[in-house]
CSV table of C-alpha atoms and ligand atoms in Angstrom, one decimal:
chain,number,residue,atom,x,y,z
A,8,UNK,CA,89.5,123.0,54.7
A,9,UNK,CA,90.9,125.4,57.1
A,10,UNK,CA,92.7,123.4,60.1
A,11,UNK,CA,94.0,126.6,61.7
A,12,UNK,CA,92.5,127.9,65.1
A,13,UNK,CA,90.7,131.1,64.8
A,14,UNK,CA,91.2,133.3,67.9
A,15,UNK,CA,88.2,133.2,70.0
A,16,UNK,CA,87.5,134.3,73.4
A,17,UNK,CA,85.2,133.2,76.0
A,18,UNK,CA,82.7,135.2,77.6
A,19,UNK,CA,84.6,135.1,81.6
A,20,UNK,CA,81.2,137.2,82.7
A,21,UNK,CA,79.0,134.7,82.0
A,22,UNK,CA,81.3,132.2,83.3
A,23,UNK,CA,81.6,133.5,86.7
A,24,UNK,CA,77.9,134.2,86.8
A,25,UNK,CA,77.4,130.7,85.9
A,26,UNK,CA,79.7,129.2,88.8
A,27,UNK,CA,78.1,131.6,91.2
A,28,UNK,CA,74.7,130.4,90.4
A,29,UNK,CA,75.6,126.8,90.8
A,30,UNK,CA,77.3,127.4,93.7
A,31,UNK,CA,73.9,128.4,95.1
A,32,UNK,CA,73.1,125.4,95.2
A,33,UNK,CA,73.7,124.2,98.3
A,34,UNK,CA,75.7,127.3,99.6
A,35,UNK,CA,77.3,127.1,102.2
A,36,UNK,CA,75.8,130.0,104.5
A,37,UNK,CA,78.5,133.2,104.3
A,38,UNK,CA,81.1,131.6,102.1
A,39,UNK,CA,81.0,131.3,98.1
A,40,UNK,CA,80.9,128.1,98.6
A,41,UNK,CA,78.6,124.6,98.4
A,42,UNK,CA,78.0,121.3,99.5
A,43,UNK,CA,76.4,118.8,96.6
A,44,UNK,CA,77.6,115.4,98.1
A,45,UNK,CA,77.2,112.7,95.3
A,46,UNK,CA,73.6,111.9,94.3
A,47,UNK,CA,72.5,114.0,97.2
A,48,UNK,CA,69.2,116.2,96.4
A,49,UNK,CA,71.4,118.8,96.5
A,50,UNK,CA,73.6,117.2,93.7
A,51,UNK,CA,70.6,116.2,91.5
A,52,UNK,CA,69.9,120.3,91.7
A,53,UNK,CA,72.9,120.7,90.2
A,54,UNK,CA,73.1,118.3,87.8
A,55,UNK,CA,69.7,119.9,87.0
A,56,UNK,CA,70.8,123.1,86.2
A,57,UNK,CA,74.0,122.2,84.1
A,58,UNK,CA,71.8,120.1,81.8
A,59,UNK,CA,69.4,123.1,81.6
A,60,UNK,CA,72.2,125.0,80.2
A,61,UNK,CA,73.5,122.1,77.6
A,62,UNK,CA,69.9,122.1,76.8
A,63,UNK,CA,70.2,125.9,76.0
A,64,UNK,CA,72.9,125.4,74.1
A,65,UNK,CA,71.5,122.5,72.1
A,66,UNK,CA,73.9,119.8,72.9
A,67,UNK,CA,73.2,116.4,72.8
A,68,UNK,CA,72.7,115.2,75.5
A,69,UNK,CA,73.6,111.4,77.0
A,70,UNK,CA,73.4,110.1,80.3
A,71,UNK,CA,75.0,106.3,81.3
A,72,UNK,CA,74.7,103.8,83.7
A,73,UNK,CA,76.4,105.4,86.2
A,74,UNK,CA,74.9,109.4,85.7
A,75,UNK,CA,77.7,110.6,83.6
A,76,UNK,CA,76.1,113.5,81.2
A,77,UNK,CA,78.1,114.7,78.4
A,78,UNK,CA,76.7,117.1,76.4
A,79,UNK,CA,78.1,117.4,72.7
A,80,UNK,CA,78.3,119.7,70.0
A,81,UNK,CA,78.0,118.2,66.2
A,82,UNK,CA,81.1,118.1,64.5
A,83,UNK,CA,81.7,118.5,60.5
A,84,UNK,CA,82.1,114.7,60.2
A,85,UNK,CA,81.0,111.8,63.0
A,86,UNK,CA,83.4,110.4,65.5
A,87,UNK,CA,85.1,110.5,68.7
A,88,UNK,CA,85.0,114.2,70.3
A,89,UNK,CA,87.5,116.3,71.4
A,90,UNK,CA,85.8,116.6,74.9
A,91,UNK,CA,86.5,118.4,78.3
A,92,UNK,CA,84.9,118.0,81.6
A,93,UNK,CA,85.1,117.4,85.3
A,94,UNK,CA,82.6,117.2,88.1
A,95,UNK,CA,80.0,119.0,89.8
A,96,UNK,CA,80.0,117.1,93.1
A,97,UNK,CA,81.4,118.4,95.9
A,98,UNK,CA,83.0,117.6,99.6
A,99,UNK,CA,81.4,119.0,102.3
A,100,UNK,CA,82.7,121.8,103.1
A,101,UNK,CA,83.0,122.5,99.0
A,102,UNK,CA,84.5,125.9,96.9
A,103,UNK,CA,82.6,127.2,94.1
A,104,UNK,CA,85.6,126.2,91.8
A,105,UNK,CA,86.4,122.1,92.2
A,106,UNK,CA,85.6,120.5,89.3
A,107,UNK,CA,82.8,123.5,88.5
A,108,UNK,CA,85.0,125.3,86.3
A,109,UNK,CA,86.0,122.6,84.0
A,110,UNK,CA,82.5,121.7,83.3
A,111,UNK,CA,81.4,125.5,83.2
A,112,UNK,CA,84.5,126.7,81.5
A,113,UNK,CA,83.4,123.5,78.3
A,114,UNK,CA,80.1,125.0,78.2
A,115,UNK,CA,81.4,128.9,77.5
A,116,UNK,CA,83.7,127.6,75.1
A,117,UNK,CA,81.1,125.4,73.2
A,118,UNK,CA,78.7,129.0,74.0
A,119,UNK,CA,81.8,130.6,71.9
A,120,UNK,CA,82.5,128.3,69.0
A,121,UNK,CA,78.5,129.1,68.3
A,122,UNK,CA,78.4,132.5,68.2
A,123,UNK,CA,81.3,132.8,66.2
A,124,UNK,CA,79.9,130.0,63.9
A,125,UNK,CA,82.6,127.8,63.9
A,126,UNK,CA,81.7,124.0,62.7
A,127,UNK,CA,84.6,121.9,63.9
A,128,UNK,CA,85.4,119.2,61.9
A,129,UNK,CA,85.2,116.8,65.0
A,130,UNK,CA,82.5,117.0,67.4
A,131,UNK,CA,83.2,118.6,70.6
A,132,UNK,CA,81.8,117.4,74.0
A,133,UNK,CA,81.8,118.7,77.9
A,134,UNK,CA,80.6,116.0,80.5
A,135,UNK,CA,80.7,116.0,84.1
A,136,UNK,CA,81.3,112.5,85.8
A,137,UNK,CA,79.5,111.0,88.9
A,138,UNK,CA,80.9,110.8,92.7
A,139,UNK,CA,84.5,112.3,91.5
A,140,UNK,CA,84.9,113.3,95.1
A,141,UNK,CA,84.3,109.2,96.6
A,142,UNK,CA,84.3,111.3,99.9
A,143,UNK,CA,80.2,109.9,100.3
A,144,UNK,CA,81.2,106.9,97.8
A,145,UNK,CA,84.8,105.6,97.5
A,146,UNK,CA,86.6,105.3,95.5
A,147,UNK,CA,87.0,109.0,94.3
A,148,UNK,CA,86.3,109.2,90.5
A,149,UNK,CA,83.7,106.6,90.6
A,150,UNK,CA,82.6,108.0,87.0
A,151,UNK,CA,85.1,107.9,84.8
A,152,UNK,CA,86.8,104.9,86.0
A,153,UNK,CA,83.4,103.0,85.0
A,154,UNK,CA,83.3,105.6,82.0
A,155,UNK,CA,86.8,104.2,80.5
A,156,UNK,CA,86.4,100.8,81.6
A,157,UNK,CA,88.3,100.8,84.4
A,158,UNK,CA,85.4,99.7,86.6
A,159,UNK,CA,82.8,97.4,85.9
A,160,UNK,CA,79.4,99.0,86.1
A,161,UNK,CA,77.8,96.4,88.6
A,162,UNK,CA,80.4,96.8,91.1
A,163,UNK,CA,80.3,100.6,91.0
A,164,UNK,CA,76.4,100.2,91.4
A,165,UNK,CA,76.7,97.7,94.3
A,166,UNK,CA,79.0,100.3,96.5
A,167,UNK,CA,78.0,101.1,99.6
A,168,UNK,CA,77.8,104.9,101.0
A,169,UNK,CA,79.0,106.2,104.3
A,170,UNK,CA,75.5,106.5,105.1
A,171,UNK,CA,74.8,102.8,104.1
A,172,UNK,CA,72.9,104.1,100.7
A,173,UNK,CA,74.2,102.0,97.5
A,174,UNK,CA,75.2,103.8,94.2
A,175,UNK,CA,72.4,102.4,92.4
A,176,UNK,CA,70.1,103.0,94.5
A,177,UNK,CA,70.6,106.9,95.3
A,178,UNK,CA,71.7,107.3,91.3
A,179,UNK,CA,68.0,105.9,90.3
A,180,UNK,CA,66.2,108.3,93.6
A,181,UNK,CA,67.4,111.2,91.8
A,182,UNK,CA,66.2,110.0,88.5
A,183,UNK,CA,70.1,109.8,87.0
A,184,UNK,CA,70.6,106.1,86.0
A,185,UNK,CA,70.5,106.6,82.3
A,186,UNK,CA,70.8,103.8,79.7
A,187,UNK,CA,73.8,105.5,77.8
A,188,UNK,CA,76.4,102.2,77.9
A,189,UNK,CA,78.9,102.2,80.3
A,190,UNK,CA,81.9,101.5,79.5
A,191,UNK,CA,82.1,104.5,76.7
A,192,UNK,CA,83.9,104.9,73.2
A,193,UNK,CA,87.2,107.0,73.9
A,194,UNK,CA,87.0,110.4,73.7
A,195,UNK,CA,89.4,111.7,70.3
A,196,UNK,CA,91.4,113.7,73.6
A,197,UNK,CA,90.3,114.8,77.0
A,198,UNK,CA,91.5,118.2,78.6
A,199,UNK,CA,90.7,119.1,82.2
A,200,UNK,CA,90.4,122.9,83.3
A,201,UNK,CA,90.8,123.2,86.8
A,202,UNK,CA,91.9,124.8,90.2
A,203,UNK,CA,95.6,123.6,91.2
A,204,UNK,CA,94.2,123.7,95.4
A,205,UNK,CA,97.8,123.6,96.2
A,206,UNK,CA,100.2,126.8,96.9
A,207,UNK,CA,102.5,126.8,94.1
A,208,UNK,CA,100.8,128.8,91.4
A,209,UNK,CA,99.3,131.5,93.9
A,210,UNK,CA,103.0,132.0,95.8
A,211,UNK,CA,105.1,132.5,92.4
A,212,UNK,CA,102.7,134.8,90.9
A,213,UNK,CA,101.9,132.4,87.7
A,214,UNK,CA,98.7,132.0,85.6
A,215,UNK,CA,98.7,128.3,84.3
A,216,UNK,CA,99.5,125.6,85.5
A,217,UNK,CA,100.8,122.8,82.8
A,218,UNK,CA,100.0,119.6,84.0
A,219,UNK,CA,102.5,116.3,83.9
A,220,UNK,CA,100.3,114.0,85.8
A,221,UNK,CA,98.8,113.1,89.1
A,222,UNK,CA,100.2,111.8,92.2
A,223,UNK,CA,99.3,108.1,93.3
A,224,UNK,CA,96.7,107.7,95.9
A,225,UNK,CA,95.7,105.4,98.7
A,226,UNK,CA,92.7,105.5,100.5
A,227,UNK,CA,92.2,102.9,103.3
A,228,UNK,CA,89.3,102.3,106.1
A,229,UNK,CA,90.4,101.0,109.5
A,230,UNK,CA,88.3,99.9,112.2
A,231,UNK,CA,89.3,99.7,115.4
A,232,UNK,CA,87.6,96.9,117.9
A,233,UNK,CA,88.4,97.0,121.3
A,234,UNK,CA,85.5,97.2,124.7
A,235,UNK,CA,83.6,100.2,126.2
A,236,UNK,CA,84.0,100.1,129.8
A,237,UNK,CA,83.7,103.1,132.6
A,238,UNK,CA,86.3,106.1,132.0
A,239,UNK,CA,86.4,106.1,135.6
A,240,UNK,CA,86.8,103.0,137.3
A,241,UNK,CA,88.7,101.2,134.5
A,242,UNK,CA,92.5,100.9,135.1
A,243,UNK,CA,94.6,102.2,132.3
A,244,UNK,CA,96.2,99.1,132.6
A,245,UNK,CA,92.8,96.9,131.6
A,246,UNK,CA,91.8,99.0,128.9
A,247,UNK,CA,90.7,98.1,125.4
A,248,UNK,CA,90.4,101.6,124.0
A,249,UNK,CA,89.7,102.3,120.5
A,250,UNK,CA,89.7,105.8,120.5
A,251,UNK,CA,93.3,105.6,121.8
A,252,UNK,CA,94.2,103.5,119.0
A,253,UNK,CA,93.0,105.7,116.3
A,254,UNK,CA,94.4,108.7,118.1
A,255,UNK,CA,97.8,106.5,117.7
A,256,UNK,CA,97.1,105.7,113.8
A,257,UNK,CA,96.6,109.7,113.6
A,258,UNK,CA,99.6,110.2,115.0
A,259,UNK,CA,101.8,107.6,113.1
A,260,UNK,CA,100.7,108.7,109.9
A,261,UNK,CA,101.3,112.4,110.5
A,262,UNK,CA,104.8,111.1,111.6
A,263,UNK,CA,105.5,108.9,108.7
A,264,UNK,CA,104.6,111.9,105.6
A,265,UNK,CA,107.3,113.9,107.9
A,266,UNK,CA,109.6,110.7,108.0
A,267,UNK,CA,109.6,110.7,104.2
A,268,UNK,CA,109.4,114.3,103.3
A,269,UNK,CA,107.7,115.9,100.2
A,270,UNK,CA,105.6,114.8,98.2
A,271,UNK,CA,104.7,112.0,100.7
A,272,UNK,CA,101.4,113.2,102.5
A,273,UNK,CA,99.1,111.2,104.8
A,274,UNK,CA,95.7,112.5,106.1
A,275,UNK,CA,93.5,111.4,109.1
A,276,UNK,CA,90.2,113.2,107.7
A,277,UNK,CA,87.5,110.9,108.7
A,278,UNK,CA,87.2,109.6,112.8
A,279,UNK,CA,83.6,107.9,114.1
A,280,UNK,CA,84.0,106.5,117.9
A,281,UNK,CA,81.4,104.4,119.1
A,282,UNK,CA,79.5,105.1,121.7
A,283,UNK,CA,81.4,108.3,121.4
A,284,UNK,CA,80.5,109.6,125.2
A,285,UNK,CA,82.6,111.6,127.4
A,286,UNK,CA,82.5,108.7,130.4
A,287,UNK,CA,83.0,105.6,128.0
A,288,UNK,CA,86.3,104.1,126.7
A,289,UNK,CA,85.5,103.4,123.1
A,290,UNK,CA,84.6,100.2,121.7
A,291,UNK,CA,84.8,101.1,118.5
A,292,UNK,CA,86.5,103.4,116.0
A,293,UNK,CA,86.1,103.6,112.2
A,294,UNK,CA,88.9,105.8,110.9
A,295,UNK,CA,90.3,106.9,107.3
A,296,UNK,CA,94.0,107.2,106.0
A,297,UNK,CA,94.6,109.0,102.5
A,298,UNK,CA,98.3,108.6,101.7
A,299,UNK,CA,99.7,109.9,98.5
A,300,UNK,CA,103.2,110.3,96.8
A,301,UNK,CA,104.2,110.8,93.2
A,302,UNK,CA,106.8,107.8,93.3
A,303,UNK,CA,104.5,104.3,93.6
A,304,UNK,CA,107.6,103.0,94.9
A,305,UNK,CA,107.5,104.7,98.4
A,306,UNK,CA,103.4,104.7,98.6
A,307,UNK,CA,103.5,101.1,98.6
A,308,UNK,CA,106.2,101.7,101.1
A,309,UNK,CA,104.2,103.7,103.4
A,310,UNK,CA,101.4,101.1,102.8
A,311,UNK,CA,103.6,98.7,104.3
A,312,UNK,CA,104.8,100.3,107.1
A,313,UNK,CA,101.1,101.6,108.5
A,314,UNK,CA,100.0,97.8,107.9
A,315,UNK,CA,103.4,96.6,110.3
A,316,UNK,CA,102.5,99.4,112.3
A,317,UNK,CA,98.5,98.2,113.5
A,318,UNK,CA,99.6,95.0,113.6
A,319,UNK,CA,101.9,95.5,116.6
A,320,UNK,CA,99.1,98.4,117.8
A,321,UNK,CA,96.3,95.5,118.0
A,322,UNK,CA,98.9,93.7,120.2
A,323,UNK,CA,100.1,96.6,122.3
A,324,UNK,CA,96.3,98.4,122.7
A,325,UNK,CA,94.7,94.8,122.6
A,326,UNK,CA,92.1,95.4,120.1
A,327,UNK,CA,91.6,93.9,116.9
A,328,UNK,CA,92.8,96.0,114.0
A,329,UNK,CA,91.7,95.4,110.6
A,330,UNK,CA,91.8,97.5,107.1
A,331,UNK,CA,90.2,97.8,103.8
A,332,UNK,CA,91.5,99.5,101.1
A,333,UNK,CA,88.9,102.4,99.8
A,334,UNK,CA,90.9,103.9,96.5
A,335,UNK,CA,94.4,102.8,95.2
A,336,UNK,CA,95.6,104.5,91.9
A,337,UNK,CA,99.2,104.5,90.9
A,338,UNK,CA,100.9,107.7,89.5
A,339,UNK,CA,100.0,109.1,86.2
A,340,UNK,CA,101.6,110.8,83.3
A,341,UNK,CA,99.6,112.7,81.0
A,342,UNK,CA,100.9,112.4,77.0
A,343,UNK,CA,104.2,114.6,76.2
A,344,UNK,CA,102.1,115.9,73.1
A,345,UNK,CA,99.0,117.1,74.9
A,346,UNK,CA,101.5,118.7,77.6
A,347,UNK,CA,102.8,120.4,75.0
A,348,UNK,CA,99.5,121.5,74.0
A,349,UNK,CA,98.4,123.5,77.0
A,350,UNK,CA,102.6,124.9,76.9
A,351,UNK,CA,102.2,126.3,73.5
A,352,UNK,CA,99.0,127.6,74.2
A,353,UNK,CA,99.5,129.5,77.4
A,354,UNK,CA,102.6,131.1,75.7
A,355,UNK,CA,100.6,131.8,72.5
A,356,UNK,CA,97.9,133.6,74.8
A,357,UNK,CA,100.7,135.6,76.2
A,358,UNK,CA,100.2,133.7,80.2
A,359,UNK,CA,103.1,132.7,82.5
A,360,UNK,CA,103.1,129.0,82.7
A,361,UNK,CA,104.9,126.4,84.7
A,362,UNK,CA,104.8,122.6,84.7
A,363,UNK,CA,103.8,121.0,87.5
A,364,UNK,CA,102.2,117.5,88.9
A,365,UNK,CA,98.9,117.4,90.6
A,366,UNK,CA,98.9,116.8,94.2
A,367,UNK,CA,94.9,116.1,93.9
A,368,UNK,CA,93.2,113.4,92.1
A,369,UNK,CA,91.1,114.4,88.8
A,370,UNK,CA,89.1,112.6,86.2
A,371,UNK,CA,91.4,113.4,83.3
A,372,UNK,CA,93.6,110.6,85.4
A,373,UNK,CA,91.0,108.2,84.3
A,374,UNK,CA,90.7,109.2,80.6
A,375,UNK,CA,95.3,109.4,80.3
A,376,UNK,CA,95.2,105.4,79.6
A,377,UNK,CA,92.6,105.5,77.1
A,378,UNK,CA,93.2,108.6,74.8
A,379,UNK,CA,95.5,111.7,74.7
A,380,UNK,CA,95.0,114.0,78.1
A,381,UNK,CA,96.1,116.3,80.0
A,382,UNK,CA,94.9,119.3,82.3
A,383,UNK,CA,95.3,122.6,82.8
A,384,UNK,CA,95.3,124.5,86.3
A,385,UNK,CA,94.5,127.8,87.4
A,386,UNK,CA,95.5,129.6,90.8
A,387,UNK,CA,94.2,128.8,94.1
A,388,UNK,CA,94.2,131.9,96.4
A,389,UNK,CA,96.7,130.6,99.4
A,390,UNK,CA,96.9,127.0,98.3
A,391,UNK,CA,93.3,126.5,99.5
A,392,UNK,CA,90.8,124.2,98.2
A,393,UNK,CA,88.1,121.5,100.1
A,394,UNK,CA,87.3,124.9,101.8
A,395,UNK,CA,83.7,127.0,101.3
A,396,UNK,CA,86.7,130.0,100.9
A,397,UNK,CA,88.0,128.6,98.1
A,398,UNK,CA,88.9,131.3,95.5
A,399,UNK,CA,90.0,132.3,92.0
A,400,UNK,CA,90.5,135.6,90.4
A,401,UNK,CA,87.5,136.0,87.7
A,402,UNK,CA,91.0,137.2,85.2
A,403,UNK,CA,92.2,133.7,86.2
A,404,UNK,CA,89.3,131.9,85.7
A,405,UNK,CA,89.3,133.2,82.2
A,406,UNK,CA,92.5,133.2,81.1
A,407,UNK,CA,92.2,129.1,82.4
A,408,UNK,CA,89.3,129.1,79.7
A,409,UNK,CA,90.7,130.3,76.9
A,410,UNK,CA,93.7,128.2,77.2
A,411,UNK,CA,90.9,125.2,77.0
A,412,UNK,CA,89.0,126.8,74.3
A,413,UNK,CA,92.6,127.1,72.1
A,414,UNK,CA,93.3,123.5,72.6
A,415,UNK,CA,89.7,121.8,72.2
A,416,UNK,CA,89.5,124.2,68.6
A,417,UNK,CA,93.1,122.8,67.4
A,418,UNK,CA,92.3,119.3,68.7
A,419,UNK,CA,88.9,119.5,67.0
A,420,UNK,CA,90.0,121.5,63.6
A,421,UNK,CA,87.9,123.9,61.8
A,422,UNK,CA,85.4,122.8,58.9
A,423,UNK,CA,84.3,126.2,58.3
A,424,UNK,CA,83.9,129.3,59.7
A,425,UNK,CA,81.7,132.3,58.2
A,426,UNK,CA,81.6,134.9,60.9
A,427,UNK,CA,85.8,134.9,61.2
A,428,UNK,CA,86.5,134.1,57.9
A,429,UNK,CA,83.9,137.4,56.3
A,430,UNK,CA,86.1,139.1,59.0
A,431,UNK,CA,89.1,138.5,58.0
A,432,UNK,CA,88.8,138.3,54.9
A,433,UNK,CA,90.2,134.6,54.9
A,434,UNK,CA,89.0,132.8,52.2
A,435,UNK,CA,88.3,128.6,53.0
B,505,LIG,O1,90.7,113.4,96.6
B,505,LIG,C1,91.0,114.0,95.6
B,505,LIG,O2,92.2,114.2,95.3
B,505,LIG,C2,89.9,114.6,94.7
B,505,LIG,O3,89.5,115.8,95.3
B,505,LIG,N1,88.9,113.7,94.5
B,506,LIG,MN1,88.2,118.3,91.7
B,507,LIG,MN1,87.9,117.9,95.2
């Protein structure tokens, strides 16, 4: 048996055509890009369309409990795939590239392997997970933490939407709760293609990014519950004003991430004021916090601080001040050997390459405990991403995909090969 990994290429044509047409989904009027909340009709479109296109390619497909699909090619012999993936949901104001291409970029190379009749000897598999944006449903990666076990299916079911909609109940409107068992056998190895969103690749001019890890994330809800009363005739003095108090919480945070310097980040990205009228102090305010670091050490230092912080705010604004947490993931490191992977792979394919942490959160974070992962990036045009202009260079885009396709074929091993080996002359 040949274990060696033929060079093959994926079609980056196709692949762009691909991402545009799912990024028609929802577009976003004047932009490239799209917004497919979670389990939104518009999501369900997409999901629609990708599992057209594993149909086309005659995957099998599965879908679990919680509307993960993972389409997989047969391998030479049964067990665990080498698979790939990432998701197809998007924020609101969503690029055609987050999580997109690391679905779309698994199906060319699975499109690829076929043509050039490769049979692996393990099976190969591309999945997109469910809500990996948490932005309608926290936490973000709602999928594949139930997908590896991290969260128990029930729970993730049960959670409750920012429009009040559960999990389970918007997964089964758009016909996605599928009885595929939840939590799933690891994956042989996971790899992750996707966008960096942050500056660093774009500014030095590099193609690939080769990823160490993530950075740990905190997501908290506050809400804020002090008395409406007349703008007017209310002394600043007798006030219970909510919307003061978030503004305050705004403000602290922003001061804090500046306090601690890089990588320490906070964001403010979510503010509802009730009754929200010009003339009316606010009675109520329901505000996020997403605070991130790469050392756990100092988030759960900034954790403490903001908590300190709206305790003596409740006292000085005299409103009550209370928190939930929404997402709270430490660190990770992804597996020296599969870093080395997407190192030796880039410089094999002749692309400049750097290491370098992820600043965003990604599924591949949920599959590092549970089998050998790691990710590989691609630039973002100025470092921007959560943006409908959002962009990547189409020679980018492919170059990311080849990298993938390199991997997944020496993670996977070759059976057999007839089209490459008549080429070449090899004989098996
Ligand atoms: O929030 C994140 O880092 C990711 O986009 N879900
Ligand atoms: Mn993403
Ligand atoms: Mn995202």
């Amino acid at each position: 048996m040949i274990s060696m990994a033929p060079e093959i290429s994926v079609d980056g044509r196709s692949l762009s055509d691909r991402l545009a047409a799912l990024a028609s989904i929802g577009e976003i009027e004047g932009t490239d890009g799209a917004c497919r909340l979670a389990l939104t009709d518009e999501d369900r479109a997409g999901r629609d369309l990708v599992v057209t296109w594993m149909q086309d390619l005659g995957l099998d497909i599965s879908i679990d409990g919680i509307g993960n699909v993972i389409g997989t090619l047969a391998g030479a012999t049964e067990g665990p795939p080498v698979m790939c993936g990432s998701h197809i949901d998007t924020v609101r104001t969503g690029g055609r590239y987050d999580g997109n291409l690391g679905v779309l970029a698994g199906l060319q190379v699975i499109e690829a392997v076929k043509q050039a009749n490769i049979t692996t000897r393990r099976p190969l598999a591309v999945g997109f997970f469910t809500d990996e944006e948490g932005s309608r449903f926290p936490p973000d990666m709602l999928g594949s933490l139930v997908y590896t076990g991290e969260l128990p299916l029930e729970e993730a079911l049960d959670i409750v939407g920012t429009d009040g909609a559960t999990v389970g109940e918007e997964l089964s409107r758009i016909g996605y709760r599928g009885s595929a068992p939840c939590p799933s056998p690891p994956p042989h190895a996971f790899i992750e293609l996707h966008i960096e969103q942050g500056p660093i690749l774009d500014t030095e001019g590099i193609v690939i990014g080769v990823v160490t890890g993530v950075q740990g994330i905190s997501w908290a809800e506050i809400t804020v519950a002090g008395q409406s009363n007349h703008a007017g005739t209310t002394p600043m003095n007798m006030r219970h004003d909510a919307g003061w108090a978030a503004a305050r919480i705004a403000v602290f945070v922003h001061e804090l991430a500046e306090k601690f310097g890089p990588p320490q980040v906070c964001t403010v990205g979510r503010v509802e004021l009730h009754p929200n009228l010009v003339n009316v102090v606010a009675s109520d305010a329901v505000l996020t916090v997403d605070m991130r670091n790469t050392n756990d050490n100092l988030l759960t230092e900034a954790e403490n601080r903001l908590a300190a912080f709206l305790k003596e705010l409740a006292a000085e604004s005299d409103t009550e001040i209370t928190s939930r947490c929404l997402a709270r993931f430490a660190p990770v490191e992804f597996a020296p050997e599969m870093i080395d992977r997407v190192e030796q792979a880039a410089a094999d394919l002749g692309l400049s390459h750097r290491q370098l942490c992820s600043g965003a959160g990604h599924d591949a974070q949920m599959f590092a405990p549970v089998c050998p992962t790691s990710m590989i990036f691609v630039p973002s045009w100025k470092g921007i991403s959560h943006n409908p202009f959002e962009h990547t260079e189409p020679e980018h885009l492919e170059a990311g995909a080849n990298v993938l396709a390199r991997i997944m074929l020496d993670l996977a091993e070759i059976a057999e090969t007839s089209k490459i080996e008549e080429a070449a002359g090899v004989q098996v």
